[in-house]
PDB file of C-alpha atoms and ligand atoms in Angstrom:
ATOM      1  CA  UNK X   1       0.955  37.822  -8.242  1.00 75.00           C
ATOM      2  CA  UNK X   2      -1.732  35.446  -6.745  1.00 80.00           C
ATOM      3  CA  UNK X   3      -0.071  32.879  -4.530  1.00 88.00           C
ATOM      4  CA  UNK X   4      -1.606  29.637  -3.428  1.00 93.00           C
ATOM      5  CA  UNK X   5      -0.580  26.712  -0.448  1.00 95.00           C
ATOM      6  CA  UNK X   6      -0.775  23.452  -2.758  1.00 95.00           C
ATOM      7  CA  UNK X   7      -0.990  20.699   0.194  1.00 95.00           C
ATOM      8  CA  UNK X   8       1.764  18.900  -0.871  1.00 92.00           C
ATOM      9  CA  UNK X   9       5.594  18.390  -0.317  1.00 88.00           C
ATOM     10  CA  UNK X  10       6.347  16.744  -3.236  1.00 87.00           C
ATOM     11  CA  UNK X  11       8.561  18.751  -5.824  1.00 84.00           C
ATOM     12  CA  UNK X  12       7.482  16.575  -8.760  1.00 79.00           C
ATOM     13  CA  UNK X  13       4.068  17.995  -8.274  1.00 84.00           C
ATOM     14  CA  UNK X  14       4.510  21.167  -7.953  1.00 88.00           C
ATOM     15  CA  UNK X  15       6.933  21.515 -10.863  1.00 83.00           C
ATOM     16  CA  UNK X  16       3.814  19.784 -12.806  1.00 79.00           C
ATOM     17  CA  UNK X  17       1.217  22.190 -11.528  1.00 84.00           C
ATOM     18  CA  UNK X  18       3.480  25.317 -11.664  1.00 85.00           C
ATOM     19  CA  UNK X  19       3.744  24.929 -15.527  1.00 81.00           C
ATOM     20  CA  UNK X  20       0.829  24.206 -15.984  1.00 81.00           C
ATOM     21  CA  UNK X  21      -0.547  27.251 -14.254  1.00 82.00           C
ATOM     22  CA  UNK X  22       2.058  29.405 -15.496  1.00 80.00           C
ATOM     23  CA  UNK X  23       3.813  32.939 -14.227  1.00 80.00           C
ATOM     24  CA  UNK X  24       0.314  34.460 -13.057  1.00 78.00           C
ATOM     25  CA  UNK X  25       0.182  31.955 -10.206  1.00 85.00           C
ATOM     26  CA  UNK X  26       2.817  31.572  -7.254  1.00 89.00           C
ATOM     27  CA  UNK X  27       2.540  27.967  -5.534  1.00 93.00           C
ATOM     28  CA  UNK X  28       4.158  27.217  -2.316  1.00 94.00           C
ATOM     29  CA  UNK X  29       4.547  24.158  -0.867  1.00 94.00           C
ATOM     30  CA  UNK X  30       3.835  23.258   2.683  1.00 95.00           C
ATOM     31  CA  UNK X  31       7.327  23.304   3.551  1.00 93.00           C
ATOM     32  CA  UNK X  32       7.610  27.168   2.151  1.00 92.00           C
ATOM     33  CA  UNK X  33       4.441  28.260   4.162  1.00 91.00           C
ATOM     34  CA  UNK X  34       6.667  26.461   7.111  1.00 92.00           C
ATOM     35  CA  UNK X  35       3.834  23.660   7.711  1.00 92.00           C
ATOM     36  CA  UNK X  36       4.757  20.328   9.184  1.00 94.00           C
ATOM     37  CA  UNK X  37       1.377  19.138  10.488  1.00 92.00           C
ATOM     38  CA  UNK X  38       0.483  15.344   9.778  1.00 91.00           C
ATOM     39  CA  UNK X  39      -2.778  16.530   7.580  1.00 93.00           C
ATOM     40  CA  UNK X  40      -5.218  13.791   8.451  1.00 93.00           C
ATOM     41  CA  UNK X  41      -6.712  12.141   5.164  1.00 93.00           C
ATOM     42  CA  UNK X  42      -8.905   9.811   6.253  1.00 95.00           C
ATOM     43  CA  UNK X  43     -11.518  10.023   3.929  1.00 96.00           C
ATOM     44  CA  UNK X  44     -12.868   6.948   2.059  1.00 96.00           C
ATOM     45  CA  UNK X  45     -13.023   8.911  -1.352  1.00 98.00           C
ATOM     46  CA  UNK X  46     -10.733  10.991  -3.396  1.00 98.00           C
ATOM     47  CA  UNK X  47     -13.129  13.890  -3.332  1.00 98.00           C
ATOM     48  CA  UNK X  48     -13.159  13.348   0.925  1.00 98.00           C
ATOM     49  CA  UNK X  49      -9.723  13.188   1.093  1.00 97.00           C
ATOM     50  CA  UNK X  50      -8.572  16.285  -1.262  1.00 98.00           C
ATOM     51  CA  UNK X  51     -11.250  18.062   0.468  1.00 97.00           C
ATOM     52  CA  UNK X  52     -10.428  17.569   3.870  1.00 97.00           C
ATOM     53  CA  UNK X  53      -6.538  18.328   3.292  1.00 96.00           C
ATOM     54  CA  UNK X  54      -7.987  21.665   1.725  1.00 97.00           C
ATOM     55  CA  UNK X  55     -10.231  22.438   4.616  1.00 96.00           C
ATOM     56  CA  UNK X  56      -7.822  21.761   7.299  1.00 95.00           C
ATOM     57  CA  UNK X  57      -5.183  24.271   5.791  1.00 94.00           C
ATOM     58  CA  UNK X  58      -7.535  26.864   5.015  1.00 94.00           C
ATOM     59  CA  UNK X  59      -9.336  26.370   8.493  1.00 93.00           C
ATOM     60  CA  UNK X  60      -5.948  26.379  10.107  1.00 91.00           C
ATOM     61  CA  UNK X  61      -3.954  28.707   8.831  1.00 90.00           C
ATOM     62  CA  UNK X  62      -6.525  31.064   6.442  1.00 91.00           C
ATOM     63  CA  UNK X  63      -4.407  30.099   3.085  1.00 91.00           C
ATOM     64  CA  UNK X  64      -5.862  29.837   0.099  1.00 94.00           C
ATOM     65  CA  UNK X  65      -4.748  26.431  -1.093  1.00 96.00           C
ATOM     66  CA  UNK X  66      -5.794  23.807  -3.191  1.00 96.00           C
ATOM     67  CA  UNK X  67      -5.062  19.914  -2.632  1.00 97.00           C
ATOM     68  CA  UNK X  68      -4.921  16.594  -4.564  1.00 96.00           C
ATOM     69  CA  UNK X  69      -5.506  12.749  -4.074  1.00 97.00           C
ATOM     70  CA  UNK X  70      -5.456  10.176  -6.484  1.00 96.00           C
ATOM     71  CA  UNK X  71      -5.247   6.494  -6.508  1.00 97.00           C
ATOM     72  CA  UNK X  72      -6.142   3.772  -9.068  1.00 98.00           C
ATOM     73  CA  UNK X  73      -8.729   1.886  -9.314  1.00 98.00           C
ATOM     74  CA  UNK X  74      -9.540  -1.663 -10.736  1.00 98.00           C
ATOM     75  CA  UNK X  75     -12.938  -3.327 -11.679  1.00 98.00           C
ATOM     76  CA  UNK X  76     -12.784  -6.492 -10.734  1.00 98.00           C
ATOM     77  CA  UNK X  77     -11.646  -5.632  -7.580  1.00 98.00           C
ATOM     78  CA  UNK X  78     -14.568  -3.709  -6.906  1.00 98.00           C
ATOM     79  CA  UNK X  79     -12.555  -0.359  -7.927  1.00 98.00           C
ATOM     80  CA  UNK X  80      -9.991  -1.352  -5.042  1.00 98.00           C
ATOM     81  CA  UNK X  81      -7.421  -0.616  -4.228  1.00 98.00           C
ATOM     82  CA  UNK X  82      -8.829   3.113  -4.630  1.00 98.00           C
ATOM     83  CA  UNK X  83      -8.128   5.836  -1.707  1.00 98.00           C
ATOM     84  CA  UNK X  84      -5.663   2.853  -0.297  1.00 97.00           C
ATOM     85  CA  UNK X  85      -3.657   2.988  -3.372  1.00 98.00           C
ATOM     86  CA  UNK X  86      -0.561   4.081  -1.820  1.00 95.00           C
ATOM     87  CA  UNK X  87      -0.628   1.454   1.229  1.00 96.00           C
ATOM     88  CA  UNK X  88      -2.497  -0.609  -0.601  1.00 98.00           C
ATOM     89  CA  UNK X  89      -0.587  -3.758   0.932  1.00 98.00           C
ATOM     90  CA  UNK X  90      -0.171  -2.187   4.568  1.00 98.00           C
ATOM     91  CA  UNK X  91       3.275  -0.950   3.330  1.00 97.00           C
ATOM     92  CA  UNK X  92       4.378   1.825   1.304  1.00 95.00           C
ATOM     93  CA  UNK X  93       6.544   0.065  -0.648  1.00 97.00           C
ATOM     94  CA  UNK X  94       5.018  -0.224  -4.095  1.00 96.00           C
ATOM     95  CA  UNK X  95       6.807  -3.443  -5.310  1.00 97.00           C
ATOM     96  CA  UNK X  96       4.635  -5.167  -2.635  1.00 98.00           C
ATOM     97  CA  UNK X  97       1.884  -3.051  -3.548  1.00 98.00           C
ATOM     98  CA  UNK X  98       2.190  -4.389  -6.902  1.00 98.00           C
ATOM     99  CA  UNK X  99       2.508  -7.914  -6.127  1.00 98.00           C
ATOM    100  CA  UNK X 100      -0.527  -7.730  -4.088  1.00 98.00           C
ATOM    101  CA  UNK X 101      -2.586  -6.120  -6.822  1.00 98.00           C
ATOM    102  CA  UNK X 102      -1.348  -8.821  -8.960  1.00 98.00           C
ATOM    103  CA  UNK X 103      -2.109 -11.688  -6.775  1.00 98.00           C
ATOM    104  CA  UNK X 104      -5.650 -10.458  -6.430  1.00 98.00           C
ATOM    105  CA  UNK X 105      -6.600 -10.202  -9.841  1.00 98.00           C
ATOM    106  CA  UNK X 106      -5.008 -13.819 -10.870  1.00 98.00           C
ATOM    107  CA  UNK X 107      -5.494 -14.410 -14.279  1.00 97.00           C
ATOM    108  CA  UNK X 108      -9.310 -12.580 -14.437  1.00 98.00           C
ATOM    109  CA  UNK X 109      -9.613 -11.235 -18.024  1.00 98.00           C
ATOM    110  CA  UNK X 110     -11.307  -8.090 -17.201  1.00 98.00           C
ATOM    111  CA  UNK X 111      -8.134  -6.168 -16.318  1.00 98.00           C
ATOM    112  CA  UNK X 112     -10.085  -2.973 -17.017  1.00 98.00           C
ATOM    113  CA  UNK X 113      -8.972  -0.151 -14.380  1.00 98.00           C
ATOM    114  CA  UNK X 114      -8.603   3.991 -14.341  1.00 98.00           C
ATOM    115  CA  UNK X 115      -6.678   6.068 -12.507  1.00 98.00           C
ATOM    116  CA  UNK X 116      -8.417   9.327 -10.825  1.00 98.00           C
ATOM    117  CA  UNK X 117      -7.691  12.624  -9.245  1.00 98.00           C
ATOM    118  CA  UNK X 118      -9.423  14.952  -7.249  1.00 98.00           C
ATOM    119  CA  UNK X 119      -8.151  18.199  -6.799  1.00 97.00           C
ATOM    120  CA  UNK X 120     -10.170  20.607  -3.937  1.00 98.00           C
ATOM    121  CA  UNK X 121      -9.175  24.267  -4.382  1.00 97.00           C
ATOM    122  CA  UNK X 122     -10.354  27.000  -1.530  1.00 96.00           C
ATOM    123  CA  UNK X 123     -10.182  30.198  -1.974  1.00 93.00           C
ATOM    124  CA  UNK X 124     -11.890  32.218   0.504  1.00 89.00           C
ATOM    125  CA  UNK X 125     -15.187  30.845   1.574  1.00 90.00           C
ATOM    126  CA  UNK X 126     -15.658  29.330  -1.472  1.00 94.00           C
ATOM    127  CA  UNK X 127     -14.587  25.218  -2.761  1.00 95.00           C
ATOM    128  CA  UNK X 128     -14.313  24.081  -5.737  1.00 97.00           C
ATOM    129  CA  UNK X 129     -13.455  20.584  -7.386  1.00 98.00           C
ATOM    130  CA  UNK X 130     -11.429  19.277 -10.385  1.00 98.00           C
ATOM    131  CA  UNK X 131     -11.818  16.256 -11.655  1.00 98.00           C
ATOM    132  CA  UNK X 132      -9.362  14.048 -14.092  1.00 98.00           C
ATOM    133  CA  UNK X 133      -9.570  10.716 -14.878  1.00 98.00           C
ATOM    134  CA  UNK X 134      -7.780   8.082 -17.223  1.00 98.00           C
ATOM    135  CA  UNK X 135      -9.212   4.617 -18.583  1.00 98.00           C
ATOM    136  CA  UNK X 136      -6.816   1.383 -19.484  1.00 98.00           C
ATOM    137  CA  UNK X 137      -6.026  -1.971 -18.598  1.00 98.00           C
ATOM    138  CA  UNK X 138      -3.692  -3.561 -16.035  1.00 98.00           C
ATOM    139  CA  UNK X 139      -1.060  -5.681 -17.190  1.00 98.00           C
ATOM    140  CA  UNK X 140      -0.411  -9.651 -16.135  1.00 98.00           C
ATOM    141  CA  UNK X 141       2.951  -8.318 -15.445  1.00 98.00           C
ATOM    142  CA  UNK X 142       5.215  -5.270 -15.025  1.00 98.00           C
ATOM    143  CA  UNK X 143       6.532  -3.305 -18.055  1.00 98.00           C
ATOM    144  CA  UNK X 144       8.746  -0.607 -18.153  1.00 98.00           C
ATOM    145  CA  UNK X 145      10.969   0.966 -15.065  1.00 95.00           C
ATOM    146  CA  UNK X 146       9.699   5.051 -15.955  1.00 92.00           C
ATOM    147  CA  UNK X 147       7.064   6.876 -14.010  1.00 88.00           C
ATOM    148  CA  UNK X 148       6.231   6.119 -10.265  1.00 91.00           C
ATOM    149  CA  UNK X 149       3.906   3.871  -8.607  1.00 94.00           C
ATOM    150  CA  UNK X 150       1.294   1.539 -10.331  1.00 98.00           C
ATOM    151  CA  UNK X 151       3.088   2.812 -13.679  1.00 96.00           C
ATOM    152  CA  UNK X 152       4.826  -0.934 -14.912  1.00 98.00           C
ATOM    153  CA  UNK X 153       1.389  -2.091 -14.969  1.00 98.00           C
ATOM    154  CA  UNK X 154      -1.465   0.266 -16.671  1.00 98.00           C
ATOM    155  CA  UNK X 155      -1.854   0.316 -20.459  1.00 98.00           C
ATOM    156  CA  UNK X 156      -4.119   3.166 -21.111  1.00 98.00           C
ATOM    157  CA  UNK X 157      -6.583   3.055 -23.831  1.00 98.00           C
ATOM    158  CA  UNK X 158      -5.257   4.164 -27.126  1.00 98.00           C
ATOM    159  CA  UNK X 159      -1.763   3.085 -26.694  1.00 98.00           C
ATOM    160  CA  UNK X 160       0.665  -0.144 -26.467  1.00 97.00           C
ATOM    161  CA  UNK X 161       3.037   0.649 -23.458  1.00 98.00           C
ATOM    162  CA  UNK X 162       2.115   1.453 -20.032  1.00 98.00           C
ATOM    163  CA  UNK X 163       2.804   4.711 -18.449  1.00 96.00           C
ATOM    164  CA  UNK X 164       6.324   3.207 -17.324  1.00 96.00           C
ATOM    165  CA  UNK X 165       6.886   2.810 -20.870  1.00 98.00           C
ATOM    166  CA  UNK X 166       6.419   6.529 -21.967  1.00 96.00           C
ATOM    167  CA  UNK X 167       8.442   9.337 -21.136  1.00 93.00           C
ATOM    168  CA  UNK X 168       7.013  11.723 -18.995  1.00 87.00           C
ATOM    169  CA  UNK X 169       5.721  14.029 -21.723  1.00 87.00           C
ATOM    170  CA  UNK X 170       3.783  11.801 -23.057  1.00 93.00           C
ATOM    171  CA  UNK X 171       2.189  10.798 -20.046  1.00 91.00           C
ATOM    172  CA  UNK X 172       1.336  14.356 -18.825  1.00 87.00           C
ATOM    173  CA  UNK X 173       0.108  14.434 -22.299  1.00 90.00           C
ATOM    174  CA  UNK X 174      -2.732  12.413 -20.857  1.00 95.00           C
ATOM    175  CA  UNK X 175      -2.627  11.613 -17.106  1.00 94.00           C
ATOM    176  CA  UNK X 176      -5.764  11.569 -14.520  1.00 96.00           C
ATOM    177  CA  UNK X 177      -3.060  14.288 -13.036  1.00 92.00           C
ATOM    178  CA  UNK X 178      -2.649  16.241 -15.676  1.00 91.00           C
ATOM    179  CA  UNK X 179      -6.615  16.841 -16.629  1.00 95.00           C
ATOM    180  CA  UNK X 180      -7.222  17.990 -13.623  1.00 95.00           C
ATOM    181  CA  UNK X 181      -4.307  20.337 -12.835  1.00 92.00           C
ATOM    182  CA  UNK X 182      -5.753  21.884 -16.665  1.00 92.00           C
ATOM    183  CA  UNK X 183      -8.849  22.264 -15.443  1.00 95.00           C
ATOM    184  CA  UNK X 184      -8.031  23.903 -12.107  1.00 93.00           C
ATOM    185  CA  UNK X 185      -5.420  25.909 -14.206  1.00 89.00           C
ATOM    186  CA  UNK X 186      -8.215  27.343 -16.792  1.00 91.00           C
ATOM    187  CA  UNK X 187     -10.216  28.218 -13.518  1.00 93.00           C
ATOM    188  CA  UNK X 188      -7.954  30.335 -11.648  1.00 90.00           C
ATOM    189  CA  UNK X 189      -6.693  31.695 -15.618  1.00 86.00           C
ATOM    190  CA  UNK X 190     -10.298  32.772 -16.251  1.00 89.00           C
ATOM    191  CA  UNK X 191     -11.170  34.015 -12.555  1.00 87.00           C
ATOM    192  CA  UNK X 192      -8.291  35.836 -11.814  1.00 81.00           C
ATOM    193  CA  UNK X 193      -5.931  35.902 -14.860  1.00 73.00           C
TER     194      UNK X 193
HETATM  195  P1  IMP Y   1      -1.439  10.706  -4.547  1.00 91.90           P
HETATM  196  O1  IMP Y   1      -2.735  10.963  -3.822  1.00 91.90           O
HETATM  197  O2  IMP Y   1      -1.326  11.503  -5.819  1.00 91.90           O
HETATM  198  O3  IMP Y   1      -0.247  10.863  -3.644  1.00 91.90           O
HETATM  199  O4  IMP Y   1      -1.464   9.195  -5.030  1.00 91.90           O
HETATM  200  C1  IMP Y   1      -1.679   8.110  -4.133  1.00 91.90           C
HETATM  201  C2  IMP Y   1      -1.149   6.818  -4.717  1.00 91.90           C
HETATM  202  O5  IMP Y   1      -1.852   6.487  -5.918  1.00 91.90           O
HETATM  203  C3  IMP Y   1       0.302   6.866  -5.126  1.00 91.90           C
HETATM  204  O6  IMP Y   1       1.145   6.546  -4.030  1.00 91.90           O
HETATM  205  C4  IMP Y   1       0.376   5.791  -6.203  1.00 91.90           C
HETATM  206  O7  IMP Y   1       0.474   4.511  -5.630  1.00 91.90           O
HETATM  207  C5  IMP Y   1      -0.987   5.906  -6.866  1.00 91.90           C
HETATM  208  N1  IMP Y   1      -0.892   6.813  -8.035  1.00 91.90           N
HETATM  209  C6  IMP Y   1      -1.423   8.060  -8.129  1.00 91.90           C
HETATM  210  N2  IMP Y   1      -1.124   8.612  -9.326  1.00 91.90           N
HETATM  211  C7  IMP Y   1      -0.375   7.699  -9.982  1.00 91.90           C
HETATM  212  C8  IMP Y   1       0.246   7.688 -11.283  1.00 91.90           C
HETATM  213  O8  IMP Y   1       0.212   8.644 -12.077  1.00 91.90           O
HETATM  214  N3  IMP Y   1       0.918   6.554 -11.592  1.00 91.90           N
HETATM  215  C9  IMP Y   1       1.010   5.481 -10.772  1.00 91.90           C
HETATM  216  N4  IMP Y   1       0.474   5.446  -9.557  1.00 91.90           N
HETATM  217  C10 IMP Y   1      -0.236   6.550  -9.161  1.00 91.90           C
END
């Protein structure tokens, strides 16, 4: 079986990109390879960020590894707040995160946003990018409790409830997340499978 270092600790994650990938693929977390380094992402794009998380554990420790960042982004904000998505208000608490995002658009009618993902797979000295992105509108308030993050308040195109709405079937049905992880899933399927 192939086994691959996904840069993450985050169980929700893996459990997504695991099925997705299915029984040909092992994934292992960071904690399961026994890593505890602070991976510096200081990048000032998702494609920067996933790449450099990739890089670092491939330089570091030879894995081959893939890694992910996403973040939403917003129009009229100039696609803010982007790669700062999860600190977006110098906190990581997301109802403040919220509130700020909120505050900053006002009542501007283009509420027009996306959320993205970059994934950044290495597998021996070669890199590869996957890409998945979704399209809606932000909200003038939150709706629904499901979901994480800047759930309450995207609508995406198509539909009448926000990702916090929707169980989470039907958004993996559709998510920035979930394109991705399909593409980087058919890749390894048709390289290696
Ligand atoms: P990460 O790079 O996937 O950890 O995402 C960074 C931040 O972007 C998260 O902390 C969330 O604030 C936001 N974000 C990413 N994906 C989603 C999503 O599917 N729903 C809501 N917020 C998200």
């Amino acid at each position: 079986m192939i086994e691959l270092v996904f840069a993450t600790n985050n169980a929700h994650k893996l459990a997504e990109v695991q099925a997705v990938v299915g029984d040909t693929f092992h994934i292992l977390t960071l904690a399961d390879v026994g890593c505890t380094d602070d991976i510096p992402e200081t990048g000032e794009t998702f494609e920067a960020n996933a790449s450099q998380k990739s890089t670092y554990l491939h330089t570091k420790y030879g894995y081959n590894c893939f890694a992910d960042d996403s973040g939403l982004e917003v129009k009229a904000l100039g696609n803010e707040p982007g790669v700062y998505s999860a600190r977006y208000s110098g906190t990581r608490d997301m109802e403040q995160n919220i509130d700020l995002l909120l505050q900053r658009l006002g009542d501007n009618m283009n509420r027009q946003a996306r959320f993205r993902t970059v994934i950044s797979l290495r597998i021996g000295k070669e890199a590869f990018f996957f890409d998945g992105m979704v399209e809606g509108e932000i909200g003038f308030e939150r709706q629904g409790d499901g979901g994480f993050g800047y759930d309450p308040l995207f609508t995406p195109h198509g539909y009448h409830k926000t990702f916090a709405q929707m169980t989470a079937a039907e958004k993996n049905a559709i998510s920035h997340r979930a394109i991705a992880v399909a593409k980087l899933a058919g890749f390894l399927r048709e390289r290696f499978g």
